[in-house]
Short mmCIF file of C-alpha atoms in Angstrom, two decimals:
data_model
loop_
_atom_site.label_atom_id
_atom_site.label_comp_id
_atom_site.label_asym_id
_atom_site.label_seq_id
_atom_site.Cartn_x
_atom_site.Cartn_y
_atom_site.Cartn_z
CA MET A 6 76.93 104.57 96.80
CA ARG A 7 75.21 101.87 94.77
CA PRO A 8 77.21 98.78 93.77
CA PRO A 9 77.87 98.80 90.00
CA ARG A 10 76.34 96.37 87.51
CA PHE A 11 77.97 94.25 84.83
CA ASN A 12 77.10 93.98 81.17
CA GLN A 13 75.20 90.92 79.96
CA ALA A 14 77.13 87.66 80.01
CA THR A 15 78.96 86.86 76.78
CA SER A 16 79.13 83.63 74.81
CA PHE A 17 82.67 83.25 76.16
CA HIS A 18 81.44 82.90 79.73
CA ALA A 19 78.71 80.43 78.76
CA GLU A 20 81.14 78.28 76.78
CA LEU A 21 83.74 78.34 79.54
CA LYS A 22 81.24 77.19 82.16
CA LYS A 23 80.08 74.41 79.83
CA ARG A 24 83.63 73.16 79.25
CA ILE A 25 84.45 73.15 82.95
CA LYS A 26 81.21 71.33 83.75
CA ASP A 27 81.98 68.78 81.04
CA TYR A 28 85.47 68.25 82.48
CA PHE A 29 84.10 67.22 85.88
CA ALA A 30 81.36 65.07 84.35
CA LYS A 31 83.74 63.31 81.96
CA ASN A 32 86.25 62.53 84.69
CA ASN A 33 83.56 61.68 87.26
CA LEU A 34 85.01 64.20 89.70
CA ASP A 35 83.40 66.25 92.41
CA PRO A 36 84.42 69.95 92.22
CA THR A 37 84.94 70.10 95.99
CA GLY A 38 87.92 68.92 98.02
CA ASN A 39 89.02 65.32 98.49
CA ARG A 40 90.87 63.23 101.04
CA SER A 41 94.26 64.71 100.15
CA LEU A 42 92.96 68.21 100.91
CA HIS A 43 91.41 67.10 104.17
CA LEU A 44 94.65 65.41 105.25
CA LYS A 45 96.60 68.55 104.37
CA ALA A 46 94.16 70.61 106.42
CA LEU A 47 94.58 68.26 109.36
CA LEU A 48 98.37 68.52 109.04
CA PHE A 49 98.30 72.32 109.13
CA VAL A 50 95.95 72.43 112.13
CA ILE A 51 97.87 69.82 114.16
CA ALA A 52 101.18 71.55 113.41
CA PHE A 53 99.75 74.94 114.45
CA VAL A 54 98.38 73.58 117.74
CA ALA A 55 101.68 71.77 118.46
CA VAL A 56 103.78 74.89 117.89
CA TYR A 57 101.37 76.98 119.99
CA ILE A 58 101.60 74.51 122.90
CA HIS A 59 105.38 74.37 122.67
CA LEU A 60 105.68 78.16 122.63
CA VAL A 61 103.24 78.87 125.44
CA PHE A 62 103.75 75.91 127.78
CA PHE A 63 107.30 74.78 127.01
CA THR A 64 108.87 78.04 125.86
CA PRO A 65 112.33 77.40 124.35
CA HIS A 66 115.34 79.73 124.18
CA TRP A 67 114.30 83.15 122.87
CA ALA A 68 116.02 82.68 119.50
CA ILE A 69 114.19 79.41 118.86
CA ALA A 70 110.97 80.90 120.20
CA LEU A 71 111.12 83.76 117.68
CA LEU A 72 111.66 81.31 114.83
CA GLU A 73 108.72 79.27 116.07
CA ALA A 74 106.58 82.41 116.19
CA VAL A 75 107.36 83.02 112.50
CA PHE A 76 106.67 79.36 111.72
CA MET A 77 103.36 79.58 113.56
CA ALA A 78 102.53 82.63 111.45
CA ALA A 79 103.23 80.63 108.29
CA LEU A 80 100.96 77.87 109.59
CA ALA A 81 98.21 80.40 110.39
CA ALA A 82 98.45 81.75 106.85
CA GLY A 83 98.47 78.17 105.56
CA ILE A 84 95.27 77.38 107.46
CA GLY A 85 93.73 80.51 105.98
CA PHE A 86 94.80 79.61 102.44
CA ASN A 87 94.05 75.90 102.53
CA VAL A 88 91.28 75.36 105.08
CA MET A 89 89.30 78.52 105.77
CA HIS A 90 89.35 79.84 102.22
CA ASP A 91 87.89 76.73 100.61
CA GLY A 92 85.50 76.26 103.52
CA ALA A 93 84.14 79.81 103.33
CA HIS A 94 83.56 79.36 99.59
CA GLY A 95 81.77 76.06 100.18
CA SER A 96 84.35 74.09 98.19
CA PHE A 97 86.21 72.27 100.97
CA SER A 98 83.73 69.40 101.13
CA THR A 99 80.45 68.14 99.72
CA LYS A 100 79.04 68.39 103.25
CA THR A 101 77.79 71.80 104.40
CA TRP A 102 78.72 71.27 108.04
CA VAL A 103 82.30 70.39 107.09
CA ASN A 104 82.57 73.58 105.03
CA GLU A 105 81.24 75.57 107.97
CA LEU A 106 83.74 73.90 110.31
CA ALA A 107 86.60 74.68 107.93
CA GLY A 108 85.43 78.29 107.64
CA ILE A 109 85.27 78.70 111.41
CA SER A 110 89.01 78.05 111.59
CA ILE A 111 89.49 81.76 110.87
CA ASN A 112 87.58 82.56 114.08
CA PHE A 113 90.19 80.78 116.17
CA LEU A 114 92.85 82.91 114.45
CA GLY A 115 91.20 86.14 115.57
CA ALA A 116 89.06 87.12 112.58
CA ASN A 117 85.42 86.33 111.83
CA VAL A 118 84.12 84.16 109.01
CA PHE A 119 80.82 86.03 108.72
CA MET A 120 82.62 89.34 108.09
CA TRP A 121 85.10 87.61 105.80
CA LYS A 122 82.37 86.23 103.57
CA THR A 123 80.96 89.71 102.96
CA LYS A 124 84.37 91.30 102.44
CA HIS A 125 85.82 88.54 100.28
CA ASN A 126 83.06 86.44 98.73
CA VAL A 127 80.73 89.35 98.01
CA ALA A 128 82.70 92.62 97.74
CA HIS A 129 86.02 91.35 96.40
CA HIS A 130 84.81 88.57 94.13
CA SER A 131 81.95 90.60 92.71
CA PHE A 132 83.74 93.90 92.15
CA THR A 133 87.40 92.98 91.83
CA ASN A 134 89.68 96.06 91.58
CA VAL A 135 86.72 98.46 91.46
CA ALA A 136 87.60 101.40 93.71
CA ASP A 137 85.29 101.98 96.71
CA HIS A 138 83.58 98.62 96.13
CA ASP A 139 86.45 96.11 96.43
CA ASP A 140 87.54 96.49 100.05
CA ASP A 141 90.84 94.74 99.29
CA MET A 142 91.85 97.88 97.39
CA ASN A 143 91.48 99.99 100.51
CA ALA A 144 94.74 100.52 102.38
CA ARG A 145 94.27 104.27 102.60
CA PRO A 146 95.86 106.56 103.54
CA LEU A 147 99.11 104.61 103.83
CA LEU A 148 98.96 103.02 100.37
CA ARG A 149 97.54 104.06 97.03
CA LEU A 150 96.56 100.81 95.31
CA CYS A 151 94.52 102.06 92.37
CA PRO A 152 94.62 105.17 90.14
CA THR A 153 91.39 106.79 91.35
CA GLN A 154 92.50 106.97 94.97
CA LYS A 155 93.85 110.28 96.26
CA ARG A 156 97.61 110.61 96.12
CA TYR A 157 99.49 111.89 99.16
CA ALA A 158 103.13 112.95 99.29
CA ILE A 159 104.05 109.86 101.30
CA HIS A 160 102.96 107.60 98.43
CA LYS A 161 106.08 108.61 96.53
CA TYR A 162 107.90 106.15 98.78
CA GLN A 163 105.23 103.46 99.08
CA HIS A 164 107.18 101.01 96.92
CA ARG A 165 109.83 101.09 99.63
CA TYR A 166 107.72 100.85 102.79
CA PHE A 167 104.71 98.78 101.64
CA LEU A 168 105.86 95.65 103.47
CA LEU A 169 105.69 97.62 106.72
CA VAL A 170 102.03 98.32 105.98
CA TYR A 171 101.39 94.67 105.12
CA ALA A 172 103.04 93.76 108.41
CA ILE A 173 100.27 95.42 110.40
CA LEU A 174 97.42 94.03 108.28
CA TYR A 175 96.65 90.99 110.41
CA LEU A 176 96.72 92.91 113.71
CA TYR A 177 94.63 95.73 112.26
CA TRP A 178 92.18 93.21 110.82
CA VAL A 179 91.74 91.35 114.12
CA PHE A 180 91.58 94.36 116.44
CA VAL A 181 90.04 97.10 114.29
CA THR A 182 88.37 96.31 110.95
CA ASP A 183 86.25 93.39 112.16
CA TYR A 184 84.74 95.60 114.85
CA LYS A 185 84.33 98.49 112.42
CA LYS A 186 82.37 96.27 110.03
CA TYR A 187 80.32 94.89 112.91
CA ILE A 188 79.34 98.40 114.09
CA THR A 189 78.81 100.08 110.71
CA ARG A 190 77.21 96.98 109.11
CA ARG A 191 79.05 97.75 105.89
CA VAL A 192 82.07 96.62 103.87
CA GLY A 193 82.79 99.57 101.62
CA SER A 194 79.64 100.09 99.55
CA ILE A 195 78.26 96.66 100.43
CA ALA A 196 75.76 96.39 103.24
CA ILE A 197 76.27 93.41 105.52
CA LYS A 198 73.19 91.23 105.69
CA PRO A 199 71.36 91.22 109.06
CA MET A 200 73.04 88.97 111.59
CA SER A 201 71.07 86.35 113.48
CA TRP A 202 71.47 86.04 117.25
CA LYS A 203 73.69 83.01 116.63
CA GLU A 204 75.98 85.06 114.39
CA HIS A 205 76.15 87.85 116.97
CA PHE A 206 76.96 85.29 119.67
CA SER A 207 79.57 83.63 117.45
CA PHE A 208 81.25 86.95 116.72
CA TRP A 209 81.77 87.80 120.39
CA PHE A 210 82.33 84.24 121.61
CA TYR A 211 85.29 83.61 119.29
CA LYS A 212 86.73 87.08 119.93
CA VAL A 213 86.79 86.17 123.63
CA VAL A 214 88.29 82.74 122.89
CA TYR A 215 91.03 84.37 120.81
CA THR A 216 91.73 86.92 123.53
CA ILE A 217 92.12 84.16 126.11
CA LEU A 218 94.29 81.90 123.93
CA PHE A 219 96.55 84.54 122.39
CA ILE A 220 96.65 87.28 125.01
CA VAL A 221 95.49 86.37 128.52
CA LEU A 222 96.93 82.86 128.83
CA PRO A 223 100.37 83.67 127.33
CA ILE A 224 100.69 86.77 129.56
CA CYS A 225 99.83 84.71 132.65
CA LEU A 226 102.37 82.02 131.79
CA LEU A 227 105.15 84.04 130.16
CA GLY A 228 104.84 87.61 131.38
CA PHE A 229 103.78 90.71 129.48
CA THR A 230 107.06 91.59 127.74
CA THR A 231 107.75 88.06 126.52
CA TRP A 232 104.19 87.73 125.26
CA LEU A 233 104.26 91.11 123.53
CA VAL A 234 107.45 90.37 121.59
CA GLY A 235 106.26 86.92 120.54
CA PHE A 236 102.77 88.09 119.64
CA LEU A 237 104.05 91.00 117.56
CA VAL A 238 106.46 88.73 115.67
CA PHE A 239 103.62 86.30 115.01
CA GLY A 240 101.21 89.08 113.97
CA VAL A 241 103.66 90.90 111.73
CA ALA A 242 104.78 87.72 109.95
CA THR A 243 101.17 86.60 109.45
CA GLY A 244 100.29 89.99 107.93
CA VAL A 245 103.16 89.83 105.46
CA PHE A 246 102.43 86.24 104.40
CA LEU A 247 98.74 86.95 103.83
CA SER A 248 99.15 90.31 102.10
CA VAL A 249 101.86 89.33 99.66
CA VAL A 250 99.98 86.30 98.35
CA PHE A 251 96.74 88.20 97.80
CA GLN A 252 98.31 91.38 96.38
CA LEU A 253 100.32 89.49 93.76
CA ALA A 254 97.05 88.50 92.12
CA HIS A 255 95.45 91.91 91.62
CA SER A 256 97.67 94.92 92.34
CA LEU A 257 99.96 94.63 89.35
CA GLU A 258 101.07 96.62 86.31
CA GLU A 259 99.11 94.30 84.03
CA THR A 260 95.77 94.30 85.84
CA VAL A 261 93.16 97.01 85.26
CA PHE A 262 91.06 99.03 87.68
CA PRO A 263 87.72 99.64 85.90
CA LEU A 264 85.15 102.23 86.93
CA PRO A 265 81.41 102.09 86.24
CA ASP A 266 79.86 104.52 83.81
CA ASP A 267 78.67 107.68 85.57
CA THR A 268 75.28 107.54 83.88
CA THR A 269 74.40 103.85 83.78
CA ASN A 270 76.51 102.66 86.75
CA LYS A 271 77.58 99.76 84.52
CA LEU A 272 81.06 98.34 84.17
CA GLU A 273 82.50 97.91 80.68
CA ASP A 274 82.72 94.10 80.63
CA ASP A 275 80.62 91.17 81.67
CA TRP A 276 81.54 89.58 85.00
CA ALA A 277 83.83 86.85 83.61
CA VAL A 278 85.88 89.12 81.35
CA HIS A 279 86.13 91.61 84.20
CA GLN A 280 87.68 88.91 86.40
CA LEU A 281 90.21 88.05 83.71
CA ARG A 282 91.27 91.67 83.22
CA THR A 283 91.66 92.33 86.94
CA THR A 284 93.30 89.07 88.04
CA SER A 285 96.62 87.37 87.39
CA ASN A 286 98.20 84.02 88.16
CA PHE A 287 101.78 83.54 89.32
CA ALA A 288 104.23 80.64 89.55
CA THR A 289 101.62 78.04 88.62
CA GLY A 290 104.35 75.58 87.68
CA ASN A 291 105.68 75.58 91.25
CA LYS A 292 103.87 72.63 92.85
CA ILE A 293 105.32 73.24 96.32
CA LEU A 294 104.15 76.85 96.33
CA SER A 295 100.72 75.81 95.02
CA TRP A 296 100.43 73.27 97.84
CA LEU A 297 101.44 75.79 100.50
CA VAL A 298 99.20 78.67 99.39
CA GLY A 299 96.14 76.58 98.67
CA GLY A 300 96.24 77.15 94.93
CA LEU A 301 95.86 80.91 95.33
CA ASN A 302 98.59 81.39 92.75
CA PHE A 303 95.86 80.12 90.36
CA GLN A 304 93.86 83.23 91.17
CA VAL A 305 92.30 83.44 87.69
CA GLU A 306 90.65 80.05 88.06
CA HIS A 307 89.63 80.83 91.61
CA HIS A 308 87.89 84.05 90.61
CA LEU A 309 86.09 82.45 87.71
CA PHE A 310 85.04 79.37 89.69
CA PRO A 311 85.14 80.22 93.42
CA HIS A 312 83.00 77.20 94.33
CA ILE A 313 85.55 74.77 92.89
CA SER A 314 88.23 73.56 95.30
CA HIS A 315 91.80 74.69 94.67
CA ILE A 316 92.92 71.07 94.23
CA HIS A 317 91.42 71.21 90.71
CA TYR A 318 92.89 74.54 89.60
CA SER A 319 95.95 73.14 87.88
CA GLU A 320 93.87 70.97 85.55
CA ILE A 321 91.05 73.40 84.82
CA SER A 322 93.58 76.18 84.14
CA LYS A 323 94.40 74.40 80.88
CA ILE A 324 90.76 74.66 79.82
CA VAL A 325 90.49 78.30 80.91
CA LYS A 326 93.68 79.31 79.12
CA ALA A 327 92.69 77.55 75.89
CA THR A 328 89.19 79.07 75.95
CA CYS A 329 90.59 82.55 76.54
CA ALA A 330 92.95 82.16 73.58
CA GLU A 331 90.09 80.95 71.37
CA PHE A 332 87.84 83.90 72.25
CA GLY A 333 90.58 86.53 72.35
CA VAL A 334 90.14 87.21 76.07
CA PRO A 335 93.23 88.17 78.13
CA TYR A 336 94.75 85.57 80.45
CA LEU A 337 97.29 87.19 82.79
CA GLU A 338 100.05 85.28 84.53
CA HIS A 339 103.65 85.54 85.72
CA PRO A 340 105.78 82.40 85.42
CA LYS A 341 107.69 83.18 88.63
CA MET A 342 106.60 84.61 91.97
CA ARG A 343 109.50 87.06 91.95
CA LEU A 344 108.28 88.49 88.64
CA ALA A 345 104.81 89.05 90.07
CA PHE A 346 106.39 90.66 93.12
CA ALA A 347 108.45 92.95 90.88
CA SER A 348 105.30 93.90 88.97
CA HIS A 349 103.56 94.74 92.25
CA VAL A 350 106.46 96.95 93.35
CA SER A 351 106.51 98.68 89.97
CA HIS A 352 102.74 99.23 90.22
CA LEU A 353 103.14 100.85 93.64
CA LYS A 354 106.00 103.02 92.39
CA SER A 355 103.99 104.16 89.40
CA LEU A 356 100.94 105.05 91.48
CA GLY A 357 103.13 106.81 94.01
CA SER A 358 104.60 109.14 91.41
CA ALA A 359 101.44 109.70 89.32
CA VAL A 360 98.75 112.18 90.25
#
């Protein structure tokens, strides 16, 4: 299956890029992260390591330990949102080696940055919400996330059980999908570029490190049952935190799920308009939420300018919104997170009942 193509870029996209470029030039700003982002990253990493040490080496009463496992999951998601995500997009720092270091943080959490870049930077960002090309739309057979996917009887209830599916995402990602991508050399329709010996070594080295830190060592110190309960709580909570944030940006009633033309293999819009029709913001006025999720509630700005750090999204969103209004291009957003969540549930319910 060949990846689809986009129509020629419009004047809207050219003007939007010009205005964003002018914004950074006028304000003498670098589009990458700054000291405040780097301090936040350090805070998340130190907090995660501290909670891990306390849980594994100084294990508290079981009730406190379970709460700490959930907190550690929130910190893992926070590292993914704030550190790895910007690093993997090359927007964490002006220095390449710092971006690479930030991206590698996902390796210590059980996944692999090389696989992530193909799945997220290439497949998802290029072909957002396009069935069979955007791997983020693939939760089959448990969930039907877009209209072209086959409907099963169980999908009638997916709006009720979807959080259970999201709960296993992290564990499935770490123990199944990374290896599947490694073996098949594909992410959906996208072929993974050939891996160098260093990338092969890195893949297996960090998988071993993760196994030692999160499985072998805790079992040796705590026993199998205690480890299993704590690890499952951590894994389930991490899956829910990650899934909910990402799904509230694309799997909604308002977003569209375009298909390429059967003859030309072209999508209807140019790349920029496609991103705006398939992506939505949520709760952008909530500064605490924006800080915690690394600006991923400004998903529109992120998809249009993935190489710009999330610390700039709030300001450039004003330019994007105004330009969209001027050119008559849709700009999707929900003022509250709960409204985006309700839209996601309604979307799942609709797809579960429709053939």
